[in-house]
Amino acid sequence: MAMTLLQKSKVMAQAAPKLKRILDSHSTTSSSTSSLPVAAAAYMDILPPEIRQRIPTKLSSSPSLSQEHKPRRRASVLVPIIHITDQSTNSNSSSSSRSTSNNKYTTIPSILFTKRSSRMKDHANQVSFPGGHLDEIDDGCPIRAALRETKEELTRQPIESFNNGELQPQQHDNVSGSTTSGSNSSIDAYSYNFQEGITILGRTGDIPSTRNIPVTPIIGMFQEEFTSNQLERFFPGNQEEVSSVFAVRVDELASVEDREYLSRLGMEAPVYHVKGGHGKIWGLTALILQPILHNVFKPVFLDKEGIV
């Protein structure tokens, strides 16, 4: 059988240092970074003051968010940026060509989302970032939890092996994303080496969930470039938790951003009505997305001083 390997994305390789510099510019010194790599200890406060002021009144003033009381439960999500080479903002993206180097749709990356299964007890059918609660196996590290949960949500097969809390690469030729082609080949996230294929760029400050559980957003980057077909084949989604895995380009997200009333806060909050039948991005996911989109991704990928 022929071996098909994912190619490293030059766009992402160029962007990585700039993205890290932006996140590092928001770094703070905190003892809570002990479980994080130094390069990932960036703490951008992503809640605008007007929203932060509402949280203590609209949510119970839980001591879990104070410095004096360590929360029993924590969570983290991965905000994954990915380069989809044939994705455009129109319905004819599949007919587009990569031959024109100045064609922006081939160089502007996307953000990866999941749509939760209708069978889920909480937040069914909602768009979210991959992630979940920290388990004992994560040893208090939100990065490890975000990668573990991402792997679990993007693959249809159960997670089988962890060794000392480390994600174990599945059968491949030590190349991230290698797989065999053939009529009987089963291609899913087990063919992708998440541990080596995803570069952690940084993190932001925590944001409370509707249950006052601190959620740590981790910004990560897929090193390879994908076609839309490869995205679907490598990351079909765990059918128990996820109904679909999809990506939306940074420029499309910026263009469709709007605001709607969010009852949790008693005020308007960001919302993104994306195409493709995925529904809207709102709530906690939109609150995380907006500041990262505007302060991190847009300066690098859309501004004149950026790489595109």
Coordinates of N, CA and C in Angstrom, one line a residue, residues 63-234:
P63 N -16.0 30.1 46.4 CA -14.7 30.2 46.9 C -13.7 29.5 46.0
S64 N -14.2 28.6 45.1 CA -13.3 27.8 44.2 C -12.4 28.7 43.3
L65 N -12.9 30.0 43.1 CA -12.1 30.9 42.3 C -11.1 31.7 43.1
S66 N -11.1 31.6 44.4 CA -10.2 32.4 45.2 C -8.9 31.8 45.3
Q67 N -7.9 32.6 45.8 CA -6.6 32.0 46.0 C -6.5 31.2 47.2
E68 N -7.4 31.4 48.2 CA -7.3 30.7 49.4 C -7.9 29.3 49.4
H69 N -8.7 29.0 48.4 CA -9.4 27.7 48.3 C -9.0 27.1 47.0
K70 N -8.4 26.0 47.0 CA -8.0 25.3 45.8 C -9.3 24.5 45.3
P71 N -9.7 24.7 44.0 CA -10.9 24.0 43.5 C -10.7 22.5 43.4
R72 N -11.7 21.8 43.7 CA -11.6 20.3 43.6 C -11.6 19.9 42.1
R73 N -12.3 20.7 41.3 CA -12.4 20.3 39.9 C -11.9 21.5 39.1
R74 N -11.1 21.1 38.0 CA -10.7 22.1 37.1 C -10.8 21.5 35.7
A75 N -10.8 22.4 34.7 CA -11.0 21.9 33.3 C -10.1 22.7 32.4
S76 N -9.8 22.2 31.2 CA -9.0 22.9 30.2 C -9.6 22.6 28.9
V77 N -9.4 23.5 28.0 CA -9.8 23.3 26.6 C -8.7 23.7 25.7
L78 N -8.6 23.0 24.5 CA -7.6 23.3 23.5 C -8.2 24.3 22.5
V79 N -7.6 25.4 22.2 CA -8.0 26.3 21.1 C -7.1 26.0 20.0
P80 N -7.5 25.1 19.1 CA -6.5 24.5 18.1 C -6.6 25.3 16.8
I81 N -5.5 25.8 16.3 CA -5.4 26.4 15.0 C -4.8 25.5 14.0
I82 N -5.4 25.4 12.8 CA -5.0 24.4 11.9 C -5.0 25.0 10.5
H83 N -4.1 24.5 9.6 CA -4.0 25.0 8.2 C -4.7 24.0 7.3
I84 N -5.9 24.5 6.8 CA -6.7 23.7 5.8 C -6.4 24.3 4.4
T85 N -5.7 23.6 3.6 CA -5.2 24.2 2.4 C -6.2 24.5 1.3
D86 N -7.3 23.8 1.3 CA -8.3 24.0 0.3 C -9.6 24.5 0.8
Q87 N -9.6 25.2 2.0 CA -10.8 25.7 2.6 C -10.9 27.2 2.2
S88 N -12.1 27.5 1.7 CA -12.4 28.9 1.4 C -13.6 29.4 2.2
T89 N -13.9 30.6 2.1 CA -15.1 31.1 2.8 C -16.4 31.0 2.0
N90 N -16.3 30.4 0.8 CA -17.5 30.2 -0.1 C -17.7 28.7 -0.3
S91 N -18.8 28.4 -0.8 CA -19.2 27.0 -1.0 C -18.4 26.3 -2.1
N92 N -17.6 27.0 -2.8 CA -16.9 26.3 -3.9 C -15.5 26.1 -3.6
S93 N -15.2 25.9 -2.3 CA -13.8 25.7 -1.8 C -13.1 24.5 -2.4
S94 N -13.9 23.5 -2.7 CA -13.3 22.2 -3.2 C -12.8 22.4 -4.6
S95 N -13.2 23.4 -5.3 CA -12.8 23.6 -6.7 C -11.6 24.5 -6.8
S96 N -11.2 25.1 -5.6 CA -10.1 26.0 -5.6 C -8.8 25.4 -5.8
S97 N -7.8 26.1 -6.3 CA -6.4 25.6 -6.5 C -5.4 26.2 -5.6
R98 N -4.3 25.4 -5.3 CA -3.3 25.9 -4.5 C -2.2 26.5 -5.3
S99 N -2.3 26.6 -6.6 CA -1.2 27.0 -7.5 C -0.9 28.4 -7.4
T100 N -1.9 29.3 -7.0 CA -1.6 30.7 -7.0 C -1.2 31.1 -5.6
S101 N 0.1 31.5 -5.5 CA 0.7 31.7 -4.1 C 0.0 32.9 -3.4
N102 N -0.5 33.8 -4.1 CA -1.1 35.0 -3.4 C -2.6 34.8 -3.2
N103 N -3.1 33.6 -3.4 CA -4.5 33.3 -3.1 C -4.7 33.1 -1.6
K104 N -5.4 34.1 -0.9 CA -5.3 34.1 0.5 C -6.0 32.9 1.2
Y105 N -6.9 32.3 0.5 CA -7.6 31.2 1.2 C -6.7 30.0 1.5
T106 N -5.6 29.9 0.8 CA -4.7 28.8 1.0 C -3.7 29.1 2.1
T107 N -3.6 30.3 2.6 CA -2.7 30.7 3.6 C -3.2 31.1 4.9
I108 N -4.5 31.4 5.0 CA -5.2 31.8 6.2 C -5.7 30.5 6.9
P109 N -5.1 30.2 8.1 CA -5.5 29.0 8.8 C -6.9 29.1 9.4
S110 N -7.3 28.0 10.0 CA -8.7 27.9 10.6 C -8.6 27.5 12.1
I111 N -9.7 27.6 12.8 CA -9.8 27.2 14.1 C -10.7 26.0 14.2
L112 N -10.2 25.0 14.9 CA -10.9 23.7 14.9 C -11.9 23.7 16.1
F113 N -13.1 23.2 15.8 CA -14.2 23.1 16.8 C -14.8 21.7 16.7
T114 N -15.5 21.4 17.8 CA -16.4 20.2 17.8 C -17.8 20.6 18.1
K115 N -18.7 19.8 17.5 CA -20.1 20.0 17.9 C -20.5 18.8 18.8
R116 N -21.0 19.1 20.0 CA -21.3 18.0 20.9 C -22.5 17.2 20.5
S117 N -22.4 15.9 20.8 CA -23.5 15.0 20.5 C -24.8 15.3 21.1
S118 N -25.9 15.0 20.5 CA -27.2 15.2 21.0 C -27.4 14.3 22.2
R119 N -26.6 13.3 22.4 CA -26.7 12.3 23.5 C -26.0 12.8 24.8
M120 N -25.3 13.9 24.7 CA -24.6 14.4 25.8 C -25.6 15.0 26.9
K121 N -25.3 14.8 28.1 CA -26.2 15.2 29.2 C -26.1 16.8 29.3
D122 N -24.9 17.3 29.2 CA -24.7 18.8 29.3 C -24.3 19.4 27.9
H123 N -24.9 20.5 27.6 CA -24.5 21.3 26.4 C -24.7 20.5 25.1
A124 N -25.7 19.7 25.0 CA -25.9 18.9 23.8 C -26.1 19.8 22.6
N125 N -25.5 19.3 21.5 CA -25.6 20.0 20.2 C -24.9 21.4 20.2
Q126 N -24.1 21.7 21.2 CA -23.5 23.0 21.2 C -22.0 22.9 20.6
V127 N -21.6 24.0 20.0 CA -20.2 24.0 19.4 C -19.3 24.4 20.6
S128 N -18.2 23.7 20.6 CA -17.2 23.9 21.7 C -15.8 23.6 21.2
F129 N -14.8 24.0 22.0 CA -13.5 23.5 21.8 C -13.3 22.2 22.5
P130 N -12.4 21.3 22.0 CA -12.2 20.1 22.6 C -11.5 20.3 24.0
G131 N -11.9 19.5 25.0 CA -11.4 19.7 26.3 C -12.3 19.0 27.3
G132 N -11.9 19.2 28.6 CA -12.7 18.6 29.7 C -12.0 18.7 31.0
H133 N -12.5 18.0 32.0 CA -12.0 18.1 33.3 C -10.6 17.4 33.5
L134 N -9.8 18.0 34.4 CA -8.5 17.4 34.7 C -8.7 16.1 35.5
D135 N -8.1 15.0 35.1 CA -8.1 13.8 35.8 C -6.8 13.6 36.6
E136 N -6.8 12.6 37.5 CA -5.6 12.3 38.2 C -4.4 12.0 37.3
I137 N -4.7 11.4 36.2 CA -3.6 11.0 35.3 C -2.9 12.3 34.7
D138 N -3.6 13.4 34.7 CA -3.0 14.7 34.2 C -2.1 15.3 35.2
D139 N -2.0 14.9 36.4 CA -1.1 15.4 37.4 C -1.2 16.9 37.5
G140 N -2.4 17.4 37.4 CA -2.6 18.9 37.6 C -2.2 19.7 36.4
C141 N -1.9 19.1 35.3 CA -1.4 19.9 34.2 C -2.5 20.1 33.2
P142 N -3.0 21.4 33.0 CA -4.1 21.6 32.0 C -3.7 21.3 30.6
I143 N -2.4 21.4 30.2 CA -2.0 21.1 28.9 C -2.2 19.6 28.6
R144 N -1.8 18.8 29.5 CA -1.9 17.3 29.4 C -3.4 17.0 29.3
A145 N -4.2 17.6 30.1 CA -5.6 17.3 30.0 C -6.3 17.7 28.7
A146 N -5.9 18.9 28.2 CA -6.4 19.4 26.9 C -6.0 18.5 25.8
L147 N -4.8 18.0 25.8 CA -4.4 17.1 24.7 C -5.0 15.7 24.8
R148 N -5.2 15.2 26.0 CA -5.8 14.0 26.2 C -7.3 14.0 25.8
E149 N -8.0 15.1 26.2 CA -9.4 15.2 25.8 C -9.5 15.4 24.3
T150 N -8.6 16.2 23.7 CA -8.7 16.4 22.3 C -8.5 15.1 21.5
K151 N -7.6 14.3 21.9 CA -7.4 13.0 21.3 C -8.7 12.1 21.4
E152 N -9.2 12.2 22.6 CA -10.4 11.3 22.9 C -11.6 11.8 22.1
E153 N -11.8 13.1 21.9 CA -12.9 13.6 21.2 C -12.8 13.5 19.7
L154 N -11.6 13.6 19.2 CA -11.5 13.6 17.7 C -11.4 12.2 17.1
T155 N -11.2 11.1 17.9 CA -11.1 9.8 17.4 C -12.4 9.0 17.8
R156 N -12.7 8.1 16.9 CA -13.9 7.2 17.2 C -13.6 6.1 18.1
Q157 N -12.3 5.8 18.3 CA -11.9 4.7 19.1 C -11.6 5.1 20.5
P158 N -11.8 4.3 21.5 CA -11.5 4.7 22.9 C -10.0 4.8 23.1
I159 N -9.6 5.7 24.0 CA -8.2 5.9 24.4 C -7.8 4.6 25.2
E160 N -6.8 3.9 24.7 CA -6.4 2.7 25.3 C -5.2 2.8 26.3
S161 N -4.2 3.6 25.9 CA -3.0 3.5 26.7 C -2.4 4.9 27.1
F162 N -2.1 5.0 28.3 CA -1.4 6.1 28.8 C -0.3 5.6 29.7
N163 N 0.9 6.1 29.6 CA 2.0 5.6 30.4 C 2.6 6.8 31.2
N164 N 2.4 6.7 32.5 CA 2.9 7.8 33.4 C 2.2 9.2 33.0
G165 N 1.0 9.1 32.6 CA 0.3 10.3 32.2 C 0.6 10.9 30.9
E166 N 1.4 10.2 30.1 CA 1.8 10.7 28.8 C 1.0 10.0 27.7
L167 N 0.5 10.8 26.7 CA -0.2 10.2 25.6 C 0.7 9.3 24.8
Q168 N 0.3 8.1 24.5 CA 1.1 7.2 23.7 C 0.7 7.2 22.3
P169 N 1.7 7.5 21.4 CA 1.4 7.5 20.0 C 1.0 6.1 19.5
Q170 N 0.0 6.1 18.6 CA -0.5 4.8 18.1 C 0.3 4.3 16.9
Q171 N -0.1 3.3 16.3 CA 0.7 2.7 15.2 C 0.9 3.7 14.0
H172 N 2.1 4.2 13.8 CA 2.4 5.0 12.6 C 3.9 4.9 12.5
D173 N 4.5 5.5 11.5 CA 5.9 5.4 11.2 C 6.7 6.5 11.8
N174 N 6.3 6.9 13.1 CA 7.0 8.0 13.8 C 7.0 9.3 13.0
V175 N 6.0 9.4 12.2 CA 5.8 10.7 11.5 C 4.3 11.1 11.8
S176 N 4.2 12.3 12.3 CA 2.9 12.7 12.7 C 1.9 12.7 11.5
G177 N 0.8 11.9 11.7 CA -0.2 11.9 10.7 C 0.1 10.9 9.5
S178 N 1.0 10.0 9.7 CA 1.2 9.1 8.6 C 0.1 8.0 8.6
T179 N -0.3 7.5 7.4 CA -1.3 6.5 7.4 C -1.2 5.8 6.0
T180 N -1.8 4.6 6.0 CA -1.8 3.9 4.7 C -3.1 4.1 4.0
S181 N -3.0 4.1 2.7 CA -4.2 4.2 1.9 C -4.6 2.9 1.3
G182 N -5.9 2.7 1.2 CA -6.4 1.4 0.7 C -7.9 1.3 1.0
S183 N -8.6 0.4 0.3 CA -10.0 0.3 0.4 C -10.4 -0.1 1.8
N184 N -9.6 -0.9 2.5 CA -9.9 -1.4 3.8 C -9.3 -0.6 4.9
S185 N -8.5 0.4 4.6 CA -7.8 1.1 5.7 C -8.8 1.9 6.5
S186 N -8.6 1.9 7.8 CA -9.4 2.7 8.8 C -8.6 3.8 9.3
I187 N -8.9 5.0 8.8 CA -8.2 6.2 9.1 C -8.9 7.1 10.1
D188 N -8.3 7.3 11.3 CA -8.9 8.1 12.3 C -7.8 8.7 13.1
A189 N -8.2 9.3 14.3 CA -7.2 10.1 15.0 C -6.2 9.2 15.6
Y190 N -6.4 7.9 15.7 CA -5.3 7.0 16.1 C -4.1 7.0 15.2
S191 N -4.3 7.5 14.0 CA -3.2 7.6 13.0 C -2.4 8.9 13.2
Y192 N -2.9 9.7 14.1 CA -2.2 11.0 14.3 C -1.6 11.1 15.6
N193 N -0.3 11.5 15.7 CA 0.4 11.6 16.9 C 0.2 13.0 17.5
F194 N -0.8 13.1 18.4 CA -1.2 14.4 18.9 C 0.0 15.0 19.7
Q195 N 0.7 14.2 20.4 CA 1.7 14.7 21.3 C 2.8 15.4 20.5
E196 N 3.2 14.9 19.4 CA 4.2 15.5 18.6 C 3.7 16.4 17.5
G197 N 2.5 16.2 17.1 CA 1.9 17.0 16.0 C 1.4 18.4 16.4
I198 N 1.0 18.5 17.7 CA 0.4 19.8 18.2 C 1.5 20.5 19.0
T199 N 1.8 21.8 18.6 CA 2.7 22.6 19.3 C 1.9 23.5 20.2
I200 N 2.2 23.5 21.5 CA 1.6 24.4 22.5 C 2.2 25.7 22.4
L201 N 1.4 26.7 22.1 CA 1.9 28.1 22.0 C 1.8 28.9 23.2
G202 N 0.8 28.6 24.1 CA 0.6 29.3 25.3 C -0.7 29.0 25.9
R203 N -1.1 29.8 26.9 CA -2.4 29.7 27.6 C -2.9 31.1 28.0
T204 N -4.1 31.1 28.4 CA -4.6 32.4 28.9 C -5.0 32.2 30.4
G205 N -5.5 33.3 30.9 CA -6.0 33.1 32.3 C -7.3 32.3 32.3
D206 N -7.6 31.8 33.5 CA -8.8 30.9 33.6 C -10.1 31.7 33.4
I207 N -11.1 31.0 32.9 CA -12.4 31.6 32.8 C -13.4 30.6 33.4
P208 N -14.4 31.1 34.2 CA -15.3 30.2 34.9 C -16.4 29.7 34.0
S209 N -16.7 28.4 34.2 CA -17.8 27.8 33.5 C -19.1 28.2 34.1
T210 N -20.2 27.8 33.6 CA -21.5 28.1 34.2 C -21.7 27.5 35.6
R211 N -20.8 26.5 35.9 CA -20.8 25.9 37.3 C -19.7 26.4 38.1
N212 N -19.1 27.5 37.7 CA -18.0 28.1 38.4 C -16.7 27.2 38.5
I213 N -16.6 26.3 37.5 CA -15.4 25.5 37.4 C -14.4 26.3 36.6
P214 N -13.2 26.5 37.1 CA -12.2 27.3 36.3 C -11.7 26.5 35.1
V215 N -11.8 27.1 33.9 CA -11.4 26.5 32.7 C -10.2 27.2 32.1
T216 N -9.2 26.5 31.8 CA -7.9 27.1 31.3 C -7.9 26.9 29.8
P217 N -8.0 27.9 29.0 CA -7.8 27.8 27.5 C -6.3 27.6 27.2
I218 N -6.0 26.6 26.4 CA -4.6 26.3 25.9 C -4.6 26.5 24.4
I219 N -3.7 27.4 24.0 CA -3.7 27.6 22.5 C -2.7 26.7 21.9
G220 N -3.1 25.9 20.9 CA -2.3 24.9 20.3 C -2.3 25.0 18.8
M221 N -1.3 24.5 18.1 CA -1.2 24.6 16.7 C -0.9 23.3 16.0
F222 N -1.6 22.8 15.1 CA -1.3 21.6 14.3 C -0.1 22.0 13.4
Q223 N 0.9 21.3 13.4 CA 2.1 21.6 12.6 C 2.0 21.3 11.2
E224 N 1.1 20.4 10.8 CA 0.9 20.0 9.4 C -0.2 20.7 8.7
E225 N -0.2 20.7 7.4 CA -1.3 21.2 6.6 C -2.2 20.0 6.2
F226 N -3.5 20.3 6.2 CA -4.5 19.3 5.9 C -5.4 19.8 4.7
T227 N -5.9 18.9 3.9 CA -7.0 19.2 3.0 C -8.3 18.9 3.8
S228 N -9.4 19.4 3.3 CA -10.7 19.2 4.0 C -11.0 17.7 4.1
N229 N -10.6 16.9 3.1 CA -10.8 15.5 3.1 C -9.9 14.8 4.2
Q230 N -8.7 15.3 4.3 CA -7.8 14.7 5.3 C -8.3 15.0 6.7
L231 N -8.9 16.3 6.9 CA -9.4 16.6 8.2 C -10.5 15.7 8.6
E232 N -11.4 15.4 7.7 CA -12.5 14.5 8.0 C -12.1 13.1 8.2
R233 N -11.1 12.6 7.5 CA -10.6 11.2 7.6 C -9.8 11.0 8.9
F234 N -8.9 12.0 9.2 CA -8.1 11.8 10.4 C -8.9 12.1 11.7

